[in-house]
PDB file of C-alpha atoms in Angstrom:
ATOM      1  CA  MET A   1    -119.185 -62.701   0.181  1.00  0.00           C
ATOM      2  CA  TYR A   2    -115.575 -63.095  -0.963  1.00  0.00           C
ATOM      3  CA  ASP A   3    -114.577 -59.755   0.567  1.00  0.00           C
ATOM      4  CA  ALA A   4    -116.368 -60.560   3.843  1.00  0.00           C
ATOM      5  CA  VAL A   5    -114.538 -63.889   4.209  1.00  0.00           C
ATOM      6  CA  THR A   6    -111.245 -62.214   3.293  1.00  0.00           C
ATOM      7  CA  LEU A   7    -111.793 -59.526   5.960  1.00  0.00           C
ATOM      8  CA  TYR A   8    -112.555 -62.216   8.540  1.00  0.00           C
ATOM      9  CA  ALA A   9    -109.471 -64.266   7.591  1.00  0.00           C
ATOM     10  CA  LEU A  10    -107.113 -61.262   7.617  1.00  0.00           C
ATOM     11  CA  ALA A  11    -108.388 -60.096  11.020  1.00  0.00           C
ATOM     12  CA  LEU A  12    -108.127 -63.619  12.466  1.00  0.00           C
ATOM     13  CA  PHE A  13    -104.555 -63.967  11.156  1.00  0.00           C
ATOM     14  CA  LYS A  14    -103.587 -60.578  12.656  1.00  0.00           C
ATOM     15  CA  LEU A  15    -105.244 -61.418  15.979  1.00  0.00           C
ATOM     16  CA  ASN A  16    -103.408 -64.742  16.098  1.00  0.00           C
ATOM     17  CA  SER A  17    -100.048 -63.177  15.260  1.00  0.00           C
ATOM     18  CA  GLU A  18    -100.372 -60.387  17.847  1.00  0.00           C
ATOM     19  CA  SER A  19    -101.634 -62.526  20.722  1.00  0.00           C
ATOM     20  CA  PRO A  20     -98.790 -63.855  22.919  1.00  0.00           C
ATOM     21  CA  GLU A  21    -100.266 -67.371  23.029  1.00  0.00           C
ATOM     22  CA  GLY A  22    -102.146 -67.188  19.736  1.00  0.00           C
ATOM     23  CA  VAL A  23    -105.882 -67.511  19.358  1.00  0.00           C
ATOM     24  CA  SER A  24    -107.390 -69.902  21.878  1.00  0.00           C
ATOM     25  CA  LEU A  25    -109.866 -72.425  20.565  1.00  0.00           C
ATOM     26  CA  GLY A  26    -112.222 -74.497  22.624  1.00  0.00           C
ATOM     27  CA  PRO A  27    -115.716 -75.938  22.588  1.00  0.00           C
ATOM     28  CA  LEU A  28    -118.687 -73.679  23.229  1.00  0.00           C
ATOM     29  CA  ASP A  29    -122.143 -74.782  24.253  1.00  0.00           C
ATOM     30  CA  CYS A  30    -124.804 -72.712  22.504  1.00  0.00           C
ATOM     31  CA  SER A  31    -127.405 -73.636  25.108  1.00  0.00           C
ATOM     32  CA  GLN A  32    -125.218 -72.231  27.927  1.00  0.00           C
ATOM     33  CA  ASN A  33    -125.173 -68.632  26.602  1.00  0.00           C
ATOM     34  CA  GLN A  34    -121.389 -68.714  26.235  1.00  0.00           C
ATOM     35  CA  ALA A  35    -119.276 -66.334  24.186  1.00  0.00           C
ATOM     36  CA  TRP A  36    -115.899 -66.910  22.579  1.00  0.00           C
ATOM     37  CA  GLU A  37    -113.271 -65.063  24.602  1.00  0.00           C
ATOM     38  CA  GLU A  38    -111.485 -63.771  21.484  1.00  0.00           C
ATOM     39  CA  GLY A  39    -114.716 -62.571  19.819  1.00  0.00           C
ATOM     40  CA  ARG A  40    -114.503 -58.931  20.878  1.00  0.00           C
ATOM     41  CA  ASN A  41    -110.844 -58.719  19.878  1.00  0.00           C
ATOM     42  CA  LEU A  42    -111.591 -60.246  16.482  1.00  0.00           C
ATOM     43  CA  ILE A  43    -114.364 -57.705  15.858  1.00  0.00           C
ATOM     44  CA  TRP A  44    -112.017 -54.886  16.888  1.00  0.00           C
ATOM     45  CA  PHE A  45    -109.379 -56.124  14.413  1.00  0.00           C
ATOM     46  CA  MET A  46    -112.007 -56.362  11.667  1.00  0.00           C
ATOM     47  CA  LYS A  47    -112.982 -52.723  12.288  1.00  0.00           C
ATOM     48  CA  MET A  48    -109.322 -51.649  12.068  1.00  0.00           C
ATOM     49  CA  MET A  49    -108.550 -53.546   8.823  1.00  0.00           C
ATOM     50  CA  THR A  50    -108.511 -51.840   5.429  1.00  0.00           C
ATOM     51  CA  PHE A  51    -107.825 -53.443   2.070  1.00  0.00           C
ATOM     52  CA  ASP A  52    -108.927 -53.286  -1.534  1.00  0.00           C
ATOM     53  CA  GLY A  53    -111.373 -56.097  -2.224  1.00  0.00           C
ATOM     54  CA  ILE A  54    -113.075 -57.154  -5.420  1.00  0.00           C
ATOM     55  CA  THR A  55    -116.018 -54.873  -4.534  1.00  0.00           C
ATOM     56  CA  GLY A  56    -113.779 -51.877  -3.823  1.00  0.00           C
ATOM     57  CA  PRO A  57    -112.125 -50.534  -0.686  1.00  0.00           C
ATOM     58  CA  ILE A  58    -113.076 -52.454   2.470  1.00  0.00           C
ATOM     59  CA  ARG A  59    -113.395 -50.273   5.577  1.00  0.00           C
ATOM     60  CA  LEU A  60    -115.769 -50.554   8.528  1.00  0.00           C
ATOM     61  CA  ASP A  61    -117.028 -47.762  10.765  1.00  0.00           C
ATOM     62  CA  ALA A  62    -117.151 -47.885  14.571  1.00  0.00           C
ATOM     63  CA  GLN A  63    -120.490 -49.760  14.482  1.00  0.00           C
ATOM     64  CA  GLY A  64    -119.110 -52.369  12.055  1.00  0.00           C
ATOM     65  CA  TYR A  65    -120.951 -51.121   8.958  1.00  0.00           C
ATOM     66  CA  ARG A  66    -119.109 -50.857   5.678  1.00  0.00           C
ATOM     67  CA  LYS A  67    -118.257 -47.329   4.606  1.00  0.00           C
ATOM     68  CA  GLU A  68    -116.967 -45.646   1.459  1.00  0.00           C
ATOM     69  CA  PHE A  69    -118.400 -48.075  -1.072  1.00  0.00           C
ATOM     70  CA  GLY A  70    -120.616 -48.074  -4.118  1.00  0.00           C
ATOM     71  CA  LEU A  71    -122.600 -50.562  -6.159  1.00  0.00           C
ATOM     72  CA  ASP A  72    -122.830 -50.945  -9.908  1.00  0.00           C
ATOM     73  CA  ILE A  73    -126.377 -50.955 -11.306  1.00  0.00           C
ATOM     74  CA  LEU A  74    -126.690 -53.699 -13.905  1.00  0.00           C
ATOM     75  CA  GLU A  75    -129.385 -54.425 -16.463  1.00  0.00           C
ATOM     76  CA  LEU A  76    -129.899 -57.665 -18.328  1.00  0.00           C
ATOM     77  CA  GLY A  77    -129.941 -57.017 -22.051  1.00  0.00           C
ATOM     78  CA  LYS A  78    -129.565 -59.082 -25.206  1.00  0.00           C
ATOM     79  CA  LYS A  79    -125.780 -59.076 -24.817  1.00  0.00           C
ATOM     80  CA  GLY A  80    -125.841 -60.069 -21.136  1.00  0.00           C
ATOM     81  CA  LEU A  81    -125.376 -57.829 -18.098  1.00  0.00           C
ATOM     82  CA  GLU A  82    -124.656 -54.203 -18.867  1.00  0.00           C
ATOM     83  CA  LYS A  83    -123.615 -51.520 -16.377  1.00  0.00           C
ATOM     84  CA  VAL A  84    -126.207 -48.741 -16.563  1.00  0.00           C
ATOM     85  CA  GLY A  85    -125.313 -46.751 -13.460  1.00  0.00           C
ATOM     86  CA  ARG A  86    -123.760 -46.606 -10.029  1.00  0.00           C
ATOM     87  CA  TRP A  87    -125.171 -46.229  -6.514  1.00  0.00           C
ATOM     88  CA  GLU A  88    -123.189 -44.550  -3.735  1.00  0.00           C
ATOM     89  CA  ARG A  89    -124.293 -44.031  -0.157  1.00  0.00           C
ATOM     90  CA  ASN A  90    -123.868 -40.237  -0.094  1.00  0.00           C
ATOM     91  CA  ARG A  91    -125.022 -39.565  -3.678  1.00  0.00           C
ATOM     92  CA  GLY A  92    -127.718 -42.159  -4.373  1.00  0.00           C
ATOM     93  CA  ALA A  93    -128.212 -43.614  -7.851  1.00  0.00           C
ATOM     94  CA  ASN A  94    -126.526 -42.104 -10.883  1.00  0.00           C
ATOM     95  CA  TYR A  95    -127.584 -43.587 -14.216  1.00  0.00           C
ATOM     96  CA  SER A  96    -125.201 -43.456 -17.164  1.00  0.00           C
ATOM     97  CA  ARG A  97    -127.961 -44.076 -19.700  1.00  0.00           C
ATOM     98  CA  LEU A  98    -131.149 -42.127 -20.288  1.00  0.00           C
ATOM     99  CA  TRP A  99    -134.587 -43.744 -20.444  1.00  0.00           C
ATOM    100  CA  THR A 100    -134.994 -42.416 -23.991  1.00  0.00           C
ATOM    101  CA  ASP A 101    -132.014 -44.575 -25.056  1.00  0.00           C
ATOM    102  CA  ARG A 102    -133.665 -47.706 -23.637  1.00  0.00           C
ATOM    103  CA  GLU A 103    -137.038 -46.696 -25.105  1.00  0.00           C
ATOM    104  CA  ALA A 104    -135.452 -46.534 -28.579  1.00  0.00           C
ATOM    105  CA  GLU A 105    -134.119 -50.077 -28.085  1.00  0.00           C
ATOM    106  CA  TYR A 106    -137.590 -51.308 -27.075  1.00  0.00           C
ATOM    107  CA  ARG A 107    -139.135 -49.686 -30.137  1.00  0.00           C
ATOM    108  CA  GLN A 108    -136.578 -51.363 -32.390  1.00  0.00           C
ATOM    109  CA  GLU A 109    -137.193 -54.754 -30.766  1.00  0.00           C
ATOM    110  CA  LEU A 110    -140.954 -54.453 -31.327  1.00  0.00           C
ATOM    111  CA  LYS A 111    -140.731 -53.097 -34.872  1.00  0.00           C
ATOM    112  CA  ASP A 112    -142.510 -55.277 -37.465  1.00  0.00           C
ATOM    113  CA  LYS A 113    -143.839 -57.685 -34.803  1.00  0.00           C
ATOM    114  CA  ASN A 114    -147.430 -58.760 -34.466  1.00  0.00           C
ATOM    115  CA  LEU A 115    -148.818 -58.670 -30.945  1.00  0.00           C
ATOM    116  CA  ILE A 116    -152.007 -60.337 -29.783  1.00  0.00           C
ATOM    117  CA  VAL A 117    -153.805 -58.374 -27.110  1.00  0.00           C
ATOM    118  CA  THR A 118    -156.568 -59.926 -25.040  1.00  0.00           C
ATOM    119  CA  VAL A 119    -158.856 -58.193 -22.587  1.00  0.00           C
ATOM    120  CA  PRO A 120    -161.420 -59.613 -20.168  1.00  0.00           C
ATOM    121  CA  ILE A 121    -165.027 -59.075 -21.077  1.00  0.00           C
TER     122      ILE A 121
END
Protein backbone atom coordinates (compact mmCIF):
# COMPACT_ATOMS: atom_id res chain seq x y z
CA MET A 1 0.00 0.00 0.00
CA TYR A 2 2.85 2.37 0.88
CA ASP A 3 4.46 1.93 -2.54
CA ALA A 4 1.13 2.43 -4.33
CA VAL A 5 0.46 5.72 -2.52
CA THR A 6 4.05 6.83 -3.16
CA LEU A 7 3.68 6.09 -6.89
CA TYR A 8 0.43 8.07 -6.99
CA ALA A 9 1.96 11.03 -5.12
CA LEU A 10 5.11 11.13 -7.28
CA ALA A 11 3.08 11.00 -10.51
CA LEU A 12 0.69 13.70 -9.27
CA PHE A 13 3.62 15.94 -8.29
CA LYS A 14 5.25 15.44 -11.72
CA LEU A 15 1.97 16.08 -13.54
CA ASN A 16 1.44 19.27 -11.54
CA SER A 17 4.97 20.52 -12.17
CA GLU A 18 4.85 19.85 -15.93
CA SER A 19 1.39 21.29 -16.57
CA PRO A 20 1.50 25.00 -17.52
CA GLU A 21 -1.38 25.88 -15.17
CA GLY A 22 -0.85 23.03 -12.72
CA VAL A 23 -3.37 20.32 -11.98
CA SER A 24 -6.94 21.57 -12.18
CA LEU A 25 -9.25 20.58 -9.37
CA GLY A 26 -12.99 20.85 -9.38
CA PRO A 27 -16.10 19.06 -8.17
CA LEU A 28 -17.29 15.94 -9.95
CA ASP A 29 -20.74 14.44 -9.76
CA CYS A 30 -20.58 10.65 -9.66
CA SER A 31 -24.18 10.34 -10.82
CA GLN A 32 -23.42 12.35 -14.00
CA ASN A 33 -20.84 9.88 -15.40
CA GLN A 34 -18.12 12.54 -15.31
CA ALA A 35 -14.38 11.93 -15.50
CA TRP A 36 -11.55 14.04 -14.14
CA GLU A 37 -9.85 15.80 -17.04
CA GLU A 38 -6.35 15.10 -15.68
CA GLY A 39 -7.07 11.40 -15.03
CA ARG A 40 -5.59 10.02 -18.24
CA ASN A 41 -2.47 12.16 -17.87
CA LEU A 42 -2.01 11.02 -14.28
CA ILE A 43 -2.26 7.36 -15.32
CA TRP A 44 0.26 7.98 -18.11
CA PHE A 45 2.70 9.54 -15.61
CA MET A 46 2.21 6.60 -13.23
CA LYS A 47 3.11 4.18 -16.05
CA MET A 48 6.27 6.18 -16.83
CA MET A 49 7.50 6.41 -13.20
CA THR A 50 10.17 4.10 -11.80
CA PHE A 51 11.55 4.06 -8.28
CA ASP A 52 12.74 1.67 -5.62
CA GLY A 53 9.98 1.12 -3.09
CA ILE A 54 9.93 -0.89 0.11
CA THR A 55 8.65 -3.90 -1.87
CA GLY A 56 11.36 -3.59 -4.53
CA PRO A 57 11.55 -1.80 -7.87
CA ILE A 58 8.27 -0.14 -8.89
CA ARG A 59 7.58 -0.25 -12.64
CA LEU A 60 4.28 -0.60 -14.50
CA ASP A 61 3.71 -2.09 -17.94
CA ALA A 62 1.59 -0.53 -20.69
CA GLN A 63 -1.61 -1.98 -19.16
CA GLY A 64 -0.76 -0.58 -15.71
CA TYR A 65 0.24 -3.89 -14.11
CA ARG A 66 3.33 -4.06 -11.96
CA LYS A 67 6.29 -5.80 -13.55
CA GLU A 68 9.67 -7.08 -12.40
CA PHE A 69 8.75 -7.87 -8.81
CA GLY A 70 8.82 -10.76 -6.39
CA LEU A 71 7.24 -11.71 -3.09
CA ASP A 72 8.83 -13.24 -0.03
CA ILE A 73 7.13 -16.41 1.25
CA LEU A 74 6.85 -16.24 5.03
CA GLU A 75 5.96 -18.88 7.59
CA LEU A 76 4.90 -18.28 11.16
CA GLY A 77 7.14 -20.21 13.51
CA LYS A 78 7.96 -20.14 17.21
CA LYS A 79 10.34 -17.22 16.67
CA GLY A 80 7.88 -15.19 14.59
CA LEU A 81 7.78 -14.79 10.81
CA GLU A 82 10.54 -16.55 8.93
CA LYS A 83 11.35 -16.20 5.23
CA VAL A 84 11.12 -19.68 3.69
CA GLY A 85 11.15 -18.81 0.00
CA ARG A 86 10.50 -16.32 -2.75
CA TRP A 87 7.92 -16.08 -5.53
CA GLU A 88 8.69 -14.39 -8.85
CA ARG A 89 6.36 -13.98 -11.79
CA ASN A 90 8.58 -15.69 -14.38
CA ARG A 91 9.99 -18.40 -12.08
CA GLY A 92 7.18 -19.25 -9.66
CA ALA A 93 7.89 -20.28 -6.07
CA ASN A 94 11.39 -21.13 -4.92
CA TYR A 95 11.63 -22.49 -1.38
CA SER A 96 14.85 -22.06 0.58
CA ARG A 97 13.96 -24.80 3.06
CA LEU A 98 13.11 -28.42 2.41
CA TRP A 99 10.01 -30.12 3.82
CA THR A 100 12.26 -32.62 5.61
CA ASP A 101 13.72 -29.72 7.65
CA ARG A 102 10.24 -28.64 8.77
CA GLU A 103 9.23 -32.26 9.41
CA ALA A 104 12.19 -32.64 11.79
CA GLU A 105 11.01 -29.54 13.69
CA TYR A 106 7.49 -30.99 13.97
CA ARG A 107 8.86 -34.27 15.28
CA GLN A 108 10.91 -32.44 17.91
CA GLU A 109 7.89 -30.37 18.98
CA LEU A 110 5.78 -33.51 19.45
CA LYS A 111 8.47 -35.57 21.18
CA ASP A 112 7.47 -36.77 24.67
CA LYS A 113 3.94 -35.32 24.37
CA ASN A 114 0.77 -37.22 25.06
CA LEU A 115 -1.96 -36.81 22.46
CA ILE A 116 -5.59 -37.75 22.91
CA VAL A 117 -7.19 -39.00 19.73
CA THR A 118 -10.95 -39.31 19.39
CA VAL A 119 -12.88 -40.90 16.56
CA PRO A 120 -16.61 -40.99 15.86
CA ILE A 121 -18.32 -44.29 16.41
